[in-house]
Every structure is written in C-alpha cells, then in structure tokens.
Short mmCIF file of C-alpha atoms in Angstrom, two decimals:
data_model
loop_
_atom_site.label_atom_id
_atom_site.label_comp_id
_atom_site.label_asym_id
_atom_site.label_seq_id
_atom_site.Cartn_x
_atom_site.Cartn_y
_atom_site.Cartn_z
CA UNK A 1 1.53 -19.58 -7.44
CA UNK A 2 -0.43 -17.35 -4.87
CA UNK A 3 -0.43 -20.51 -2.50
CA UNK A 4 3.39 -20.71 -3.16
CA UNK A 5 3.44 -16.93 -1.74
CA UNK A 6 1.15 -17.36 1.16
CA UNK A 7 3.07 -20.28 1.85
CA UNK A 8 6.81 -18.60 1.90
CA UNK A 9 4.92 -15.73 4.12
CA UNK A 10 4.49 -18.31 7.17
CA UNK A 11 8.13 -18.86 7.27
CA UNK A 12 9.04 -14.93 7.49
CA UNK A 13 10.43 -13.72 10.50
CA UNK A 14 7.63 -11.47 11.41
CA UNK A 15 4.06 -12.22 12.47
CA UNK A 16 2.36 -9.52 13.92
CA UNK A 17 -0.76 -9.83 15.94
CA UNK A 18 -3.07 -6.72 15.93
CA UNK A 19 -3.77 -7.34 19.50
CA UNK A 20 -0.38 -7.66 20.64
CA UNK A 21 -0.20 -4.03 19.04
CA UNK A 22 2.47 -1.26 21.42
CA UNK A 23 1.72 2.09 20.22
CA UNK A 24 5.28 3.16 21.10
CA UNK A 25 6.86 0.22 18.97
CA UNK A 26 4.22 1.00 16.17
CA UNK A 27 5.20 4.65 15.94
CA UNK A 28 9.06 3.73 15.61
CA UNK A 29 8.14 1.14 12.71
CA UNK A 30 5.83 4.02 11.10
CA UNK A 31 8.91 6.51 11.71
CA UNK A 32 11.00 3.89 9.77
CA UNK A 33 8.92 4.54 6.59
CA UNK A 34 9.05 7.87 6.67
CA UNK A 35 11.13 10.22 4.08
CA UNK A 36 11.28 11.70 0.47
CA UNK A 37 10.11 8.47 -1.76
CA UNK A 38 10.24 9.44 -5.47
CA UNK A 39 8.71 6.65 -7.98
CA UNK A 40 6.55 5.41 -10.77
CA UNK A 41 2.79 5.04 -10.19
CA UNK A 42 0.93 3.03 -12.41
CA UNK A 43 -2.77 2.77 -12.13
CA UNK A 44 -5.08 0.04 -13.49
CA UNK A 45 -8.68 -0.27 -13.62
CA UNK A 46 -10.02 -3.76 -13.14
CA UNK A 47 -12.94 -5.39 -15.22
CA UNK A 48 -15.64 -7.74 -14.12
CA UNK A 49 -12.84 -10.86 -14.64
CA UNK A 50 -10.24 -9.53 -12.68
CA UNK A 51 -8.19 -8.11 -15.40
CA UNK A 52 -6.12 -5.03 -15.17
CA UNK A 53 -6.08 -2.63 -17.70
CA UNK A 54 -3.28 0.23 -17.59
CA UNK A 55 -4.56 3.55 -17.31
CA UNK A 56 -2.01 6.71 -16.64
CA UNK A 57 1.42 6.22 -15.51
CA UNK A 58 3.51 9.24 -14.37
CA UNK A 59 6.23 9.95 -11.44
CA UNK A 60 5.30 11.13 -8.29
CA UNK A 61 6.53 12.23 -5.01
CA UNK A 62 5.21 10.89 -1.38
CA UNK A 63 6.90 12.83 1.36
CA UNK A 64 5.66 11.90 5.00
CA UNK A 65 8.42 13.89 6.95
CA UNK A 66 8.90 13.63 10.72
CA UNK A 67 8.83 16.83 12.80
CA UNK A 68 12.25 17.73 14.26
CA UNK A 69 11.20 16.44 17.62
CA UNK A 70 10.12 13.07 16.05
CA UNK A 71 6.51 13.74 17.97
CA UNK A 72 4.47 14.44 14.50
CA UNK A 73 4.56 13.48 10.94
CA UNK A 74 3.61 15.84 8.13
CA UNK A 75 2.57 13.91 5.02
CA UNK A 76 2.30 15.83 1.41
CA UNK A 77 2.72 14.18 -1.83
CA UNK A 78 3.64 15.74 -5.15
CA UNK A 79 1.60 15.02 -8.48
CA UNK A 80 2.15 16.20 -12.33
CA UNK A 81 -1.09 18.39 -12.68
CA UNK A 82 -2.97 15.37 -15.03
CA UNK A 83 -2.61 12.81 -12.07
CA UNK A 84 -3.51 14.67 -9.20
CA UNK A 85 -6.03 13.21 -6.86
CA UNK A 86 -9.38 14.97 -7.94
CA UNK A 87 -11.08 16.53 -4.98
CA UNK A 88 -8.22 17.61 -3.30
CA UNK A 89 -6.86 21.16 -3.00
CA UNK A 90 -3.13 21.49 -4.20
CA UNK A 91 -1.10 24.42 -4.57
CA UNK A 92 2.09 24.49 -7.76
CA UNK A 93 5.59 24.14 -6.46
CA UNK A 94 8.14 25.69 -8.54
CA UNK A 95 9.33 22.48 -9.97
CA UNK A 96 6.07 22.11 -11.80
CA UNK A 97 4.40 19.30 -9.26
CA UNK A 98 1.40 19.91 -7.59
CA UNK A 99 1.56 19.40 -3.77
CA UNK A 100 -1.61 17.85 -1.74
CA UNK A 101 -1.54 17.86 2.16
CA UNK A 102 -2.77 15.18 3.44
CA UNK A 103 -2.00 16.36 7.17
CA UNK A 104 0.06 15.90 10.32
CA UNK A 105 -0.13 12.53 12.12
CA UNK A 106 0.88 12.03 15.98
CA UNK A 107 0.64 8.72 17.97
CA UNK A 108 -2.95 9.63 18.50
CA UNK A 109 -3.77 9.28 14.97
CA UNK A 110 -0.99 7.39 12.62
CA UNK A 111 -2.92 4.11 13.45
CA UNK A 112 -5.96 5.77 11.89
CA UNK A 113 -4.81 6.86 8.28
CA UNK A 114 -7.92 7.03 6.38
CA UNK A 115 -10.13 8.35 9.14
CA UNK A 116 -11.66 6.55 12.50
CA UNK A 117 -12.97 3.50 10.47
CA UNK A 118 -9.50 2.60 9.18
CA UNK A 119 -6.32 1.12 10.64
CA UNK A 120 -2.66 0.77 10.12
CA UNK A 121 -0.38 -2.11 10.99
CA UNK A 122 3.18 -1.58 11.23
CA UNK A 123 6.32 -4.08 10.94
CA UNK A 124 9.76 -3.96 10.29
CA UNK A 125 9.89 -2.20 6.82
CA UNK A 126 6.25 -2.76 6.32
CA UNK A 127 2.93 -1.70 6.75
CA UNK A 128 -0.81 -2.34 5.99
CA UNK A 129 -3.49 -0.02 5.69
CA UNK A 130 -6.98 -1.10 5.71
CA UNK A 131 -10.66 -0.55 6.85
CA UNK A 132 -11.12 -1.55 10.43
CA UNK A 133 -13.88 -3.86 9.92
CA UNK A 134 -15.18 -5.59 6.32
CA UNK A 135 -18.44 -4.47 6.99
CA UNK A 136 -21.57 -6.41 4.87
CA UNK A 137 -22.44 -3.75 2.11
CA UNK A 138 -19.59 -2.04 2.30
CA UNK A 139 -19.62 0.26 -0.68
CA UNK A 140 -15.68 0.73 -1.02
CA UNK A 141 -13.01 -0.69 0.90
CA UNK A 142 -9.23 0.84 -0.06
CA UNK A 143 -6.23 -0.99 1.22
CA UNK A 144 -2.52 0.23 0.70
CA UNK A 145 0.16 -2.20 0.97
CA UNK A 146 3.79 -0.61 1.87
CA UNK A 147 7.15 -3.04 1.62
CA UNK A 148 10.73 -1.26 2.09
CA UNK A 149 14.30 -2.82 2.04
CA UNK A 150 17.66 -1.03 0.92
CA UNK A 151 16.22 2.31 0.81
CA UNK A 152 13.70 1.13 -2.36
CA UNK A 153 10.09 1.01 -1.83
CA UNK A 154 7.15 -1.21 -3.14
CA UNK A 155 3.69 0.14 -2.66
CA UNK A 156 0.37 -1.03 -3.71
CA UNK A 157 -2.95 0.44 -3.03
CA UNK A 158 -6.18 -1.42 -3.94
CA UNK A 159 -10.02 -0.84 -4.48
CA UNK A 160 -13.10 -3.08 -4.24
CA UNK A 161 -16.18 -1.52 -4.84
CA UNK A 162 -19.95 -3.19 -3.81
CA UNK A 163 -23.35 -1.88 -5.17
CA UNK A 164 -26.05 -3.34 -2.90
CA UNK A 165 -26.61 -2.93 1.04
CA UNK A 166 -26.40 -6.59 1.96
CA UNK A 167 -23.56 -7.49 -0.51
CA UNK A 168 -21.38 -10.09 0.94
CA UNK A 169 -18.54 -9.42 -1.32
CA UNK A 170 -17.05 -6.78 -3.21
CA UNK A 171 -15.28 -6.56 -6.61
CA UNK A 172 -11.82 -5.47 -7.17
CA UNK A 173 -11.92 -2.12 -9.30
CA UNK A 174 -8.32 -0.57 -9.29
CA UNK A 175 -4.97 -0.98 -8.30
CA UNK A 176 -2.15 1.54 -8.15
CA UNK A 177 1.42 -0.24 -8.27
CA UNK A 178 4.28 1.92 -7.31
CA UNK A 179 7.73 1.47 -7.10
CA UNK A 180 9.97 4.35 -4.97
CA UNK A 181 13.14 4.82 -4.15
CA UNK A 182 14.35 7.35 -1.10
CA UNK A 183 15.13 10.49 -2.40
CA UNK A 184 17.28 13.51 -0.67
CA UNK A 185 16.16 16.21 -3.48
CA UNK A 186 12.50 15.35 -3.58
CA UNK A 187 12.22 15.54 -7.53
CA UNK A 188 10.90 13.02 -9.62
CA UNK A 189 12.76 12.57 -12.57
CA UNK A 190 14.87 9.24 -12.02
CA UNK A 191 11.98 6.52 -11.39
CA UNK A 192 12.00 3.15 -13.27
CA UNK A 193 9.10 2.09 -15.57
CA UNK A 194 6.47 0.18 -14.08
CA UNK A 195 4.59 -1.91 -16.44
CA UNK A 196 2.02 -1.00 -18.91
CA UNK A 197 0.58 -3.93 -20.11
CA UNK A 198 -2.68 -5.58 -19.02
CA UNK A 199 -2.57 -8.39 -16.50
CA UNK A 200 -4.50 -11.02 -15.54
CA UNK A 201 -4.16 -12.95 -12.51
CA UNK A 202 -4.37 -16.99 -11.89
CA UNK A 203 -7.68 -18.87 -9.92
CA UNK A 204 -5.66 -17.73 -6.78
CA UNK A 205 -5.79 -13.86 -7.30
CA UNK A 206 -1.90 -13.57 -7.94
CA UNK A 207 -0.78 -10.60 -10.34
CA UNK A 208 2.73 -10.59 -11.95
CA UNK A 209 3.50 -6.87 -12.46
CA UNK A 210 7.16 -7.62 -13.40
CA UNK A 211 9.24 -4.57 -13.90
CA UNK A 212 13.11 -5.26 -12.64
CA UNK A 213 11.97 -5.80 -8.93
CA UNK A 214 9.64 -8.92 -9.94
CA UNK A 215 6.87 -7.47 -8.26
CA UNK A 216 3.92 -9.55 -7.83
CA UNK A 217 0.59 -9.25 -5.43
CA UNK A 218 -2.29 -11.20 -4.27
CA UNK A 219 -5.68 -9.36 -4.90
CA UNK A 220 -9.05 -11.36 -4.36
CA UNK A 221 -11.19 -10.91 -7.42
CA UNK A 222 -14.01 -10.90 -5.08
CA UNK A 223 -12.93 -9.42 -1.62
CA UNK A 224 -15.46 -11.23 1.35
CA UNK A 225 -17.21 -8.90 3.16
CA UNK A 226 -18.84 -9.52 7.17
CA UNK A 227 -18.27 -10.56 10.42
CA UNK A 228 -17.12 -13.74 9.21
CA UNK A 229 -14.73 -12.64 5.53
CA UNK A 230 -11.96 -14.16 5.22
CA UNK A 231 -8.75 -13.24 2.86
CA UNK A 232 -4.87 -12.90 2.29
CA UNK A 233 -4.12 -9.61 0.64
CA UNK A 234 -0.48 -9.07 -0.01
CA UNK A 235 3.03 -8.24 -2.07
CA UNK A 236 6.30 -9.92 -2.95
CA UNK A 237 9.28 -8.30 -4.98
CA UNK A 238 13.48 -8.65 -5.20
CA UNK A 239 15.40 -6.12 -3.57
CA UNK A 240 18.73 -5.64 -5.82
CA UNK A 241 21.55 -7.19 -3.71
CA UNK A 242 19.95 -9.38 -1.74
CA UNK A 243 19.21 -13.28 -2.21
CA UNK A 244 15.59 -13.26 -0.44
CA UNK A 245 12.58 -11.50 -1.62
CA UNK A 246 10.68 -9.22 0.49
CA UNK A 247 7.04 -8.82 1.19
CA UNK A 248 3.81 -7.88 3.27
CA UNK A 249 1.08 -10.34 3.53
CA UNK A 250 -2.14 -8.90 5.14
CA UNK A 251 -4.16 -12.07 6.67
CA UNK A 252 -8.12 -10.78 7.38
CA UNK A 253 -10.03 -13.06 9.73
CA UNK A 254 -13.53 -12.64 11.10
CA UNK A 255 -14.06 -9.74 8.65
CA UNK A 256 -11.07 -7.72 10.34
CA UNK A 257 -7.03 -7.62 10.31
CA UNK A 258 -5.92 -10.31 12.40
CA UNK A 259 -2.03 -10.47 11.77
CA UNK A 260 0.78 -9.23 9.16
CA UNK A 261 3.42 -11.35 8.15
CA UNK A 262 6.96 -9.38 6.72
CA UNK A 263 10.30 -10.57 5.96
CA UNK A 264 11.19 -7.71 7.42
#
C-alpha cells in the first residue's frame, strides 16, 4: 500500500526540486502555512519492530503568526502543563495553557527551522523540515511533514535514533500525529480525537492512523544514513468536501532531500 501512495504522489501536480528553490517564492509558501492552529496531538513510542504504542494525547495550539509588515514570523506553541516540551521555558497564560516561544523567523532563517544543520522545503499548502544531510552515525534525525487543505492541517513529527558513530541506519523512535483546524481564538477546546490504538506498519512502512480524515503515513522503520542514503517519507489524508486526497512526500537521494511532491 505504501507503493500505491508513492505512485499516486508521482501524479501530484507539484514536484518541488530543492536545487530550483527561490527564496521569494518559498517565503510566500511559508506565510501561507501560518496562523493560529488548534488541534489534537497524539504521541507514539516505536519499538524495535516499528510498532507504535500511544502515549499521551492532548489538545494544543501551534501559532506561527506573521508580523504586520509580513517580513517576519513569531512562532509560539501553547500546551497543557503535563504535555509541554521538556527543557524549554514556558509561561502560564490566562487560559491555563503554557506558551513556549520558538523565536522569530525571517527570510534569512525560515529555511533552517531547527538551526544551521536543518533545511525546510515549502510547496503549495505543504512543507517538509528535516536535517540538511543524513550523516552516517547521526544520533537523532527529526523530520516534520505538513499538509494543508480547506483550513485544515495534518502534521507528522517523527524521530529516528542511532547509537553507533558508524551507524548506516537509524531506527524509528517516536511519532507525533497532529490534526488541526485554523482558529481565530487560539483556544484548544474543539479539536477532533486522534487514534489511541497501537499501530503496525506494513512491510513497506505504511501506517494507518485513521480518524475521520483517513490519515496515513510512510515512515521507514530503518532510515538509511550516509551519502548514498535513499528514502521516501510522506503523509496522505482526505480533506472534507474534496474528492482527491491531499498529502506531501519527501524524497531523499544521496543523503539529502532532492524534492518534495504535493497534491497542492
């Protein structure tokens, strides 16, 4: 079934090649993903066989908000106290959520969301954020996928880990599946429920997260590392009142993102 998703992605309208990126166009695509997004976050832990076991599920707010002049974006997230990320300063809001400040991004920094060793590629209604290079022995690989349609958004954050300096693969360690809606108020009280069941992938790494949007994702149980690394990572879902599925696929070749495909 993973091959079916990948085959469908080859027919999607937009293939964005990394070497052809234009900063001005990328910035506009980035601004199109901004706003105040409220939703349900479901965290999973992965075992050695790639089985995902649900951990905490909670409602939170993701708020990358552009400045009035459109020249920068201030990104904050708002979490319940028990679910806020460790090691980050947070302040308590009047609504009871804890706000974490992830900083301001401008045209010089938005393509490096996790620092100088990361890269972001944006397309119509989508984004992929990943390491700039999948290095041999890389201890942690963090990747985020975003797909937007009709004021709804699906996100997936995945972590792979390796424990040897010469490791040529990293094992899937954890996954967070996020379903969101664009909000005016910035509260997190009306988010839909995500699946709380254990999940197994098929042999090709396809996970069926389910839910009312039919959320599915391709996540390799073992992610190749090094200069010859090749991999496909992606997500697909069904927006309401839309015949075609939406999604984004990141194609890694020679140890880095070569292109992203999106339904647009």
